[in-house]
Amino acid sequence: AGRTVDGFTAPAMAALVRHDWPGNVRELQHAVERAVFLGRGPLIVPADLPAAVLAGAARRPAADATGQAALKEALAAPERQLIVSALEQAGWRRDVAARALGINRTTLYKKLRRLGLDLAALEPAR
């Protein structure tokens, strides 16, 4: 049985946001899967993340903590990548992608709108 993870600590999320992700969404997916597998608590902490992610985060300075808009946009990029990857892997079936992401379908639709993701433009023609 898999372990339940409630989220990330702020330092772990900051490390993920600051990393360049040269391997794009697959590298991010593998880093999160590894953290879930190796972590012990309900939250993923920096020690659960791959060393390459932490090293990349150390090279890039953190955004100004008072810049809410900057933080929201920094968090939106990896969230967009995760959602698009989940949709691709689910054959663009929203219900399957939502389940894979651990959210309900309504939440997925809200995130798609908030992140400006147009599925008609992203989804390959059938």
Short mmCIF file of N, CA and C in Angstrom, two decimals:
data_model
loop_
_atom_site.label_atom_id
_atom_site.label_comp_id
_atom_site.label_asym_id
_atom_site.label_seq_id
_atom_site.Cartn_x
_atom_site.Cartn_y
_atom_site.Cartn_z
N ALA A 1 0.84 -1.19 0.00
CA ALA A 1 0.00 0.00 0.00
C ALA A 1 0.88 1.24 0.00
N GLY A 2 0.44 2.28 -0.71
CA GLY A 2 1.19 3.52 -0.76
C GLY A 2 1.02 4.33 0.49
N ARG A 3 1.89 5.26 0.67
CA ARG A 3 1.84 6.11 1.85
C ARG A 3 1.14 7.40 1.47
N THR A 4 0.45 7.97 2.43
CA THR A 4 -0.26 9.22 2.20
C THR A 4 0.68 10.39 2.47
N VAL A 5 0.74 11.30 1.52
CA VAL A 5 1.55 12.51 1.67
C VAL A 5 0.59 13.68 1.59
N ASP A 6 0.68 14.57 2.56
CA ASP A 6 -0.23 15.71 2.62
C ASP A 6 0.29 16.93 1.86
N GLY A 7 1.57 16.93 1.50
CA GLY A 7 2.11 18.07 0.78
C GLY A 7 3.59 18.23 1.03
N PHE A 8 4.06 19.46 0.87
CA PHE A 8 5.47 19.79 0.98
C PHE A 8 5.66 20.83 2.07
N THR A 9 6.80 20.78 2.74
CA THR A 9 7.14 21.88 3.63
C THR A 9 7.51 23.07 2.76
N ALA A 10 7.48 24.27 3.31
CA ALA A 10 7.82 25.47 2.54
C ALA A 10 9.24 25.38 1.97
N PRO A 11 10.25 24.93 2.75
CA PRO A 11 11.60 24.83 2.17
C PRO A 11 11.69 23.81 1.03
N ALA A 12 10.96 22.71 1.13
CA ALA A 12 10.97 21.72 0.05
C ALA A 12 10.33 22.30 -1.20
N MET A 13 9.20 22.98 -1.05
CA MET A 13 8.54 23.59 -2.20
C MET A 13 9.43 24.66 -2.82
N ALA A 14 10.10 25.44 -1.98
CA ALA A 14 11.00 26.48 -2.49
C ALA A 14 12.13 25.85 -3.31
N ALA A 15 12.66 24.73 -2.85
CA ALA A 15 13.72 24.04 -3.59
C ALA A 15 13.20 23.56 -4.95
N LEU A 16 11.99 23.04 -4.97
CA LEU A 16 11.41 22.58 -6.23
C LEU A 16 11.20 23.74 -7.20
N VAL A 17 10.73 24.85 -6.68
CA VAL A 17 10.45 26.02 -7.52
C VAL A 17 11.74 26.62 -8.07
N ARG A 18 12.80 26.65 -7.27
CA ARG A 18 14.05 27.27 -7.70
C ARG A 18 14.87 26.39 -8.64
N HIS A 19 14.61 25.10 -8.67
CA HIS A 19 15.38 24.20 -9.55
C HIS A 19 15.03 24.49 -11.01
N ASP A 20 16.01 24.37 -11.90
CA ASP A 20 15.80 24.70 -13.32
C ASP A 20 15.02 23.64 -14.10
N TRP A 21 14.97 22.42 -13.64
CA TRP A 21 14.29 21.30 -14.29
C TRP A 21 14.72 21.11 -15.74
N PRO A 22 16.02 20.83 -15.93
CA PRO A 22 16.49 20.61 -17.30
C PRO A 22 15.86 19.38 -17.94
N GLY A 23 15.43 18.42 -17.13
CA GLY A 23 14.75 17.23 -17.66
C GLY A 23 13.26 17.44 -17.81
N ASN A 24 12.82 18.67 -17.60
CA ASN A 24 11.42 19.07 -17.72
C ASN A 24 10.53 18.29 -16.77
N VAL A 25 9.32 18.00 -17.19
CA VAL A 25 8.32 17.45 -16.29
C VAL A 25 8.67 16.04 -15.82
N ARG A 26 9.36 15.27 -16.64
CA ARG A 26 9.72 13.91 -16.22
C ARG A 26 10.67 13.94 -15.02
N GLU A 27 11.62 14.86 -15.05
CA GLU A 27 12.55 14.98 -13.92
C GLU A 27 11.78 15.39 -12.66
N LEU A 28 10.87 16.32 -12.80
CA LEU A 28 10.05 16.75 -11.67
C LEU A 28 9.22 15.58 -11.14
N GLN A 29 8.61 14.84 -12.04
CA GLN A 29 7.80 13.69 -11.63
C GLN A 29 8.65 12.67 -10.87
N HIS A 30 9.82 12.37 -11.38
CA HIS A 30 10.69 11.40 -10.72
C HIS A 30 11.16 11.90 -9.35
N ALA A 31 11.44 13.20 -9.26
CA ALA A 31 11.88 13.77 -7.99
C ALA A 31 10.77 13.65 -6.94
N VAL A 32 9.54 13.94 -7.34
CA VAL A 32 8.42 13.87 -6.40
C VAL A 32 8.14 12.41 -6.03
N GLU A 33 8.16 11.51 -7.01
CA GLU A 33 7.95 10.09 -6.72
C GLU A 33 9.00 9.58 -5.74
N ARG A 34 10.25 9.97 -5.96
CA ARG A 34 11.34 9.55 -5.08
C ARG A 34 11.11 10.08 -3.67
N ALA A 35 10.71 11.34 -3.57
CA ALA A 35 10.47 11.95 -2.26
C ALA A 35 9.34 11.24 -1.53
N VAL A 36 8.30 10.88 -2.25
CA VAL A 36 7.18 10.16 -1.63
C VAL A 36 7.65 8.79 -1.15
N PHE A 37 8.43 8.12 -1.97
CA PHE A 37 8.90 6.77 -1.64
C PHE A 37 9.86 6.78 -0.44
N LEU A 38 10.79 7.75 -0.42
CA LEU A 38 11.82 7.77 0.62
C LEU A 38 11.40 8.51 1.89
N GLY A 39 10.46 9.43 1.76
CA GLY A 39 10.06 10.23 2.92
C GLY A 39 9.38 9.39 3.98
N ARG A 40 9.39 9.91 5.19
CA ARG A 40 8.81 9.17 6.30
C ARG A 40 7.61 9.87 6.92
N GLY A 41 7.53 11.17 6.80
CA GLY A 41 6.45 11.92 7.44
C GLY A 41 5.33 12.25 6.48
N PRO A 42 4.32 12.97 6.97
CA PRO A 42 3.19 13.34 6.13
C PRO A 42 3.53 14.46 5.14
N LEU A 43 4.64 15.15 5.37
CA LEU A 43 5.06 16.22 4.47
C LEU A 43 6.43 15.88 3.88
N ILE A 44 6.61 16.24 2.62
CA ILE A 44 7.91 16.07 1.99
C ILE A 44 8.81 17.21 2.44
N VAL A 45 10.01 16.85 2.90
CA VAL A 45 10.99 17.82 3.39
C VAL A 45 12.17 17.84 2.42
N PRO A 46 13.03 18.87 2.47
CA PRO A 46 14.16 18.93 1.55
C PRO A 46 15.02 17.66 1.54
N ALA A 47 15.21 17.03 2.68
CA ALA A 47 16.04 15.82 2.74
C ALA A 47 15.46 14.69 1.90
N ASP A 48 14.17 14.73 1.60
CA ASP A 48 13.54 13.69 0.78
C ASP A 48 13.81 13.90 -0.71
N LEU A 49 14.24 15.09 -1.08
CA LEU A 49 14.44 15.43 -2.49
C LEU A 49 15.81 14.98 -2.98
N PRO A 50 15.95 14.73 -4.29
CA PRO A 50 17.25 14.35 -4.83
C PRO A 50 18.29 15.46 -4.63
N ALA A 51 19.53 15.06 -4.47
CA ALA A 51 20.62 16.02 -4.24
C ALA A 51 20.72 17.03 -5.39
N ALA A 52 20.47 16.59 -6.62
CA ALA A 52 20.56 17.50 -7.76
C ALA A 52 19.54 18.63 -7.66
N VAL A 53 18.37 18.34 -7.11
CA VAL A 53 17.35 19.37 -6.94
C VAL A 53 17.81 20.38 -5.90
N LEU A 54 18.35 19.88 -4.80
CA LEU A 54 18.82 20.78 -3.74
C LEU A 54 20.01 21.60 -4.22
N ALA A 55 20.90 21.00 -5.00
CA ALA A 55 22.07 21.73 -5.52
C ALA A 55 21.62 22.81 -6.49
N GLY A 56 20.64 22.49 -7.34
CA GLY A 56 20.13 23.48 -8.28
C GLY A 56 19.43 24.62 -7.56
N ALA A 57 18.71 24.29 -6.50
CA ALA A 57 18.02 25.31 -5.72
C ALA A 57 19.01 26.22 -5.02
N ALA A 58 20.14 25.67 -4.60
CA ALA A 58 21.14 26.47 -3.90
C ALA A 58 21.80 27.48 -4.85
N ARG A 59 21.87 27.15 -6.14
CA ARG A 59 22.51 28.05 -7.11
C ARG A 59 21.63 29.24 -7.46
N ARG A 60 20.31 29.09 -7.34
CA ARG A 60 19.40 30.17 -7.68
C ARG A 60 18.88 30.82 -6.42
N PRO A 61 18.98 32.12 -6.30
CA PRO A 61 18.48 32.78 -5.09
C PRO A 61 16.96 32.69 -5.00
N ALA A 62 16.48 32.66 -3.78
CA ALA A 62 15.04 32.61 -3.55
C ALA A 62 14.41 33.93 -3.97
N ALA A 63 13.19 33.87 -4.43
CA ALA A 63 12.46 35.08 -4.80
C ALA A 63 12.16 35.88 -3.54
N ASP A 64 11.92 37.15 -3.72
CA ASP A 64 11.56 38.01 -2.60
C ASP A 64 10.32 37.46 -1.91
N ALA A 65 10.45 37.18 -0.63
CA ALA A 65 9.37 36.54 0.12
C ALA A 65 8.12 37.41 0.19
N THR A 66 8.27 38.71 -0.02
CA THR A 66 7.10 39.59 0.05
C THR A 66 6.36 39.66 -1.28
N GLY A 67 6.92 39.11 -2.33
CA GLY A 67 6.30 39.18 -3.65
C GLY A 67 5.31 38.06 -3.89
N GLN A 68 4.07 38.24 -3.43
CA GLN A 68 3.05 37.21 -3.57
C GLN A 68 2.84 36.83 -5.03
N ALA A 69 2.78 37.82 -5.92
CA ALA A 69 2.55 37.52 -7.33
C ALA A 69 3.70 36.70 -7.90
N ALA A 70 4.92 37.04 -7.52
CA ALA A 70 6.08 36.30 -8.01
C ALA A 70 6.04 34.86 -7.51
N LEU A 71 5.67 34.67 -6.27
CA LEU A 71 5.58 33.33 -5.70
C LEU A 71 4.50 32.52 -6.41
N LYS A 72 3.34 33.14 -6.62
CA LYS A 72 2.25 32.42 -7.29
C LYS A 72 2.67 31.98 -8.68
N GLU A 73 3.34 32.86 -9.42
CA GLU A 73 3.77 32.49 -10.77
C GLU A 73 4.87 31.43 -10.73
N ALA A 74 5.76 31.53 -9.76
CA ALA A 74 6.82 30.52 -9.64
C ALA A 74 6.23 29.15 -9.33
N LEU A 75 5.19 29.11 -8.53
CA LEU A 75 4.55 27.84 -8.19
C LEU A 75 3.67 27.34 -9.33
N ALA A 76 3.18 28.25 -10.16
CA ALA A 76 2.28 27.87 -11.25
C ALA A 76 2.99 27.06 -12.33
N ALA A 77 4.26 27.38 -12.62
CA ALA A 77 4.96 26.68 -13.70
C ALA A 77 5.08 25.18 -13.45
N PRO A 78 5.58 24.74 -12.29
CA PRO A 78 5.64 23.29 -12.09
C PRO A 78 4.25 22.66 -11.97
N GLU A 79 3.28 23.42 -11.46
CA GLU A 79 1.92 22.89 -11.36
C GLU A 79 1.35 22.66 -12.76
N ARG A 80 1.60 23.62 -13.67
CA ARG A 80 1.16 23.44 -15.06
C ARG A 80 1.79 22.18 -15.66
N GLN A 81 3.10 22.01 -15.43
CA GLN A 81 3.80 20.86 -15.98
C GLN A 81 3.22 19.55 -15.44
N LEU A 82 2.97 19.51 -14.15
CA LEU A 82 2.41 18.30 -13.54
C LEU A 82 1.03 17.97 -14.12
N ILE A 83 0.20 18.99 -14.27
CA ILE A 83 -1.15 18.77 -14.77
C ILE A 83 -1.12 18.30 -16.23
N VAL A 84 -0.33 18.96 -17.06
CA VAL A 84 -0.25 18.56 -18.47
C VAL A 84 0.31 17.15 -18.58
N SER A 85 1.32 16.83 -17.80
CA SER A 85 1.89 15.48 -17.82
C SER A 85 0.84 14.44 -17.41
N ALA A 86 0.09 14.73 -16.35
CA ALA A 86 -0.95 13.80 -15.90
C ALA A 86 -2.01 13.61 -16.98
N LEU A 87 -2.38 14.70 -17.64
CA LEU A 87 -3.38 14.60 -18.71
C LEU A 87 -2.85 13.77 -19.89
N GLU A 88 -1.59 14.01 -20.26
CA GLU A 88 -0.99 13.23 -21.35
C GLU A 88 -0.98 11.74 -21.00
N GLN A 89 -0.54 11.43 -19.78
CA GLN A 89 -0.45 10.04 -19.36
C GLN A 89 -1.83 9.40 -19.24
N ALA A 90 -2.85 10.20 -18.99
CA ALA A 90 -4.22 9.69 -18.85
C ALA A 90 -4.97 9.69 -20.18
N GLY A 91 -4.26 9.94 -21.26
CA GLY A 91 -4.94 10.01 -22.56
C GLY A 91 -5.92 11.16 -22.64
N TRP A 92 -5.65 12.24 -21.91
CA TRP A 92 -6.44 13.46 -21.86
C TRP A 92 -7.79 13.25 -21.19
N ARG A 93 -7.96 12.16 -20.47
CA ARG A 93 -9.18 11.92 -19.70
C ARG A 93 -9.05 12.66 -18.38
N ARG A 94 -9.88 13.66 -18.19
CA ARG A 94 -9.78 14.52 -17.02
C ARG A 94 -10.00 13.77 -15.72
N ASP A 95 -10.94 12.82 -15.69
CA ASP A 95 -11.22 12.09 -14.46
C ASP A 95 -10.02 11.23 -14.05
N VAL A 96 -9.37 10.59 -15.03
CA VAL A 96 -8.20 9.75 -14.75
C VAL A 96 -7.03 10.62 -14.29
N ALA A 97 -6.83 11.76 -14.96
CA ALA A 97 -5.74 12.66 -14.59
C ALA A 97 -5.95 13.21 -13.18
N ALA A 98 -7.18 13.60 -12.87
CA ALA A 98 -7.48 14.14 -11.54
C ALA A 98 -7.18 13.10 -10.47
N ARG A 99 -7.58 11.86 -10.72
CA ARG A 99 -7.32 10.78 -9.76
C ARG A 99 -5.81 10.59 -9.57
N ALA A 100 -5.06 10.61 -10.67
CA ALA A 100 -3.60 10.44 -10.61
C ALA A 100 -2.95 11.58 -9.82
N LEU A 101 -3.53 12.76 -9.90
CA LEU A 101 -2.99 13.92 -9.18
C LEU A 101 -3.46 13.97 -7.72
N GLY A 102 -4.41 13.12 -7.39
CA GLY A 102 -4.92 13.10 -6.03
C GLY A 102 -5.89 14.22 -5.72
N ILE A 103 -6.56 14.72 -6.77
CA ILE A 103 -7.55 15.79 -6.60
C ILE A 103 -8.84 15.35 -7.28
N ASN A 104 -9.94 16.04 -6.97
CA ASN A 104 -11.18 15.68 -7.67
C ASN A 104 -11.26 16.44 -8.99
N ARG A 105 -12.15 15.99 -9.85
CA ARG A 105 -12.24 16.55 -11.19
C ARG A 105 -12.60 18.03 -11.16
N THR A 106 -13.46 18.43 -10.25
CA THR A 106 -13.83 19.85 -10.14
C THR A 106 -12.61 20.70 -9.82
N THR A 107 -11.78 20.21 -8.92
CA THR A 107 -10.55 20.93 -8.57
C THR A 107 -9.63 21.03 -9.78
N LEU A 108 -9.54 19.95 -10.56
CA LEU A 108 -8.72 19.98 -11.77
C LEU A 108 -9.22 21.06 -12.72
N TYR A 109 -10.53 21.14 -12.95
CA TYR A 109 -11.08 22.16 -13.84
C TYR A 109 -10.76 23.57 -13.33
N LYS A 110 -10.87 23.78 -12.02
CA LYS A 110 -10.56 25.09 -11.45
C LYS A 110 -9.09 25.44 -11.67
N LYS A 111 -8.22 24.45 -11.47
CA LYS A 111 -6.79 24.68 -11.68
C LYS A 111 -6.49 24.98 -13.15
N LEU A 112 -7.14 24.28 -14.05
CA LEU A 112 -6.94 24.54 -15.48
C LEU A 112 -7.30 25.98 -15.82
N ARG A 113 -8.43 26.45 -15.29
CA ARG A 113 -8.84 27.84 -15.53
C ARG A 113 -7.85 28.82 -14.91
N ARG A 114 -7.50 28.58 -13.63
CA ARG A 114 -6.60 29.49 -12.92
C ARG A 114 -5.23 29.58 -13.59
N LEU A 115 -4.76 28.46 -14.12
CA LEU A 115 -3.43 28.42 -14.74
C LEU A 115 -3.46 28.80 -16.22
N GLY A 116 -4.65 29.07 -16.74
CA GLY A 116 -4.77 29.48 -18.14
C GLY A 116 -4.47 28.36 -19.12
N LEU A 117 -4.74 27.12 -18.73
CA LEU A 117 -4.48 25.99 -19.62
C LEU A 117 -5.72 25.72 -20.47
N ASP A 118 -5.56 25.86 -21.78
CA ASP A 118 -6.65 25.61 -22.73
C ASP A 118 -6.47 24.21 -23.28
N LEU A 119 -7.29 23.28 -22.81
CA LEU A 119 -7.14 21.89 -23.22
C LEU A 119 -7.40 21.69 -24.71
N ALA A 120 -8.28 22.48 -25.28
CA ALA A 120 -8.55 22.35 -26.71
C ALA A 120 -7.28 22.62 -27.52
N ALA A 121 -6.46 23.55 -27.05
CA ALA A 121 -5.22 23.88 -27.75
C ALA A 121 -4.12 22.86 -27.45
N LEU A 122 -4.14 22.28 -26.25
CA LEU A 122 -3.08 21.34 -25.85
C LEU A 122 -3.31 19.92 -26.34
N GLU A 123 -4.57 19.49 -26.30
CA GLU A 123 -4.89 18.10 -26.61
C GLU A 123 -4.71 17.83 -28.10
N PRO A 124 -4.02 16.72 -28.43
CA PRO A 124 -3.86 16.39 -29.86
C PRO A 124 -5.21 16.07 -30.49
N ALA A 125 -5.33 16.35 -31.78
CA ALA A 125 -6.58 16.07 -32.50
C ALA A 125 -6.86 14.57 -32.49
N ARG A 126 -8.13 14.25 -32.32
CA ARG A 126 -8.51 12.82 -32.29
C ARG A 126 -8.91 12.36 -33.66
#
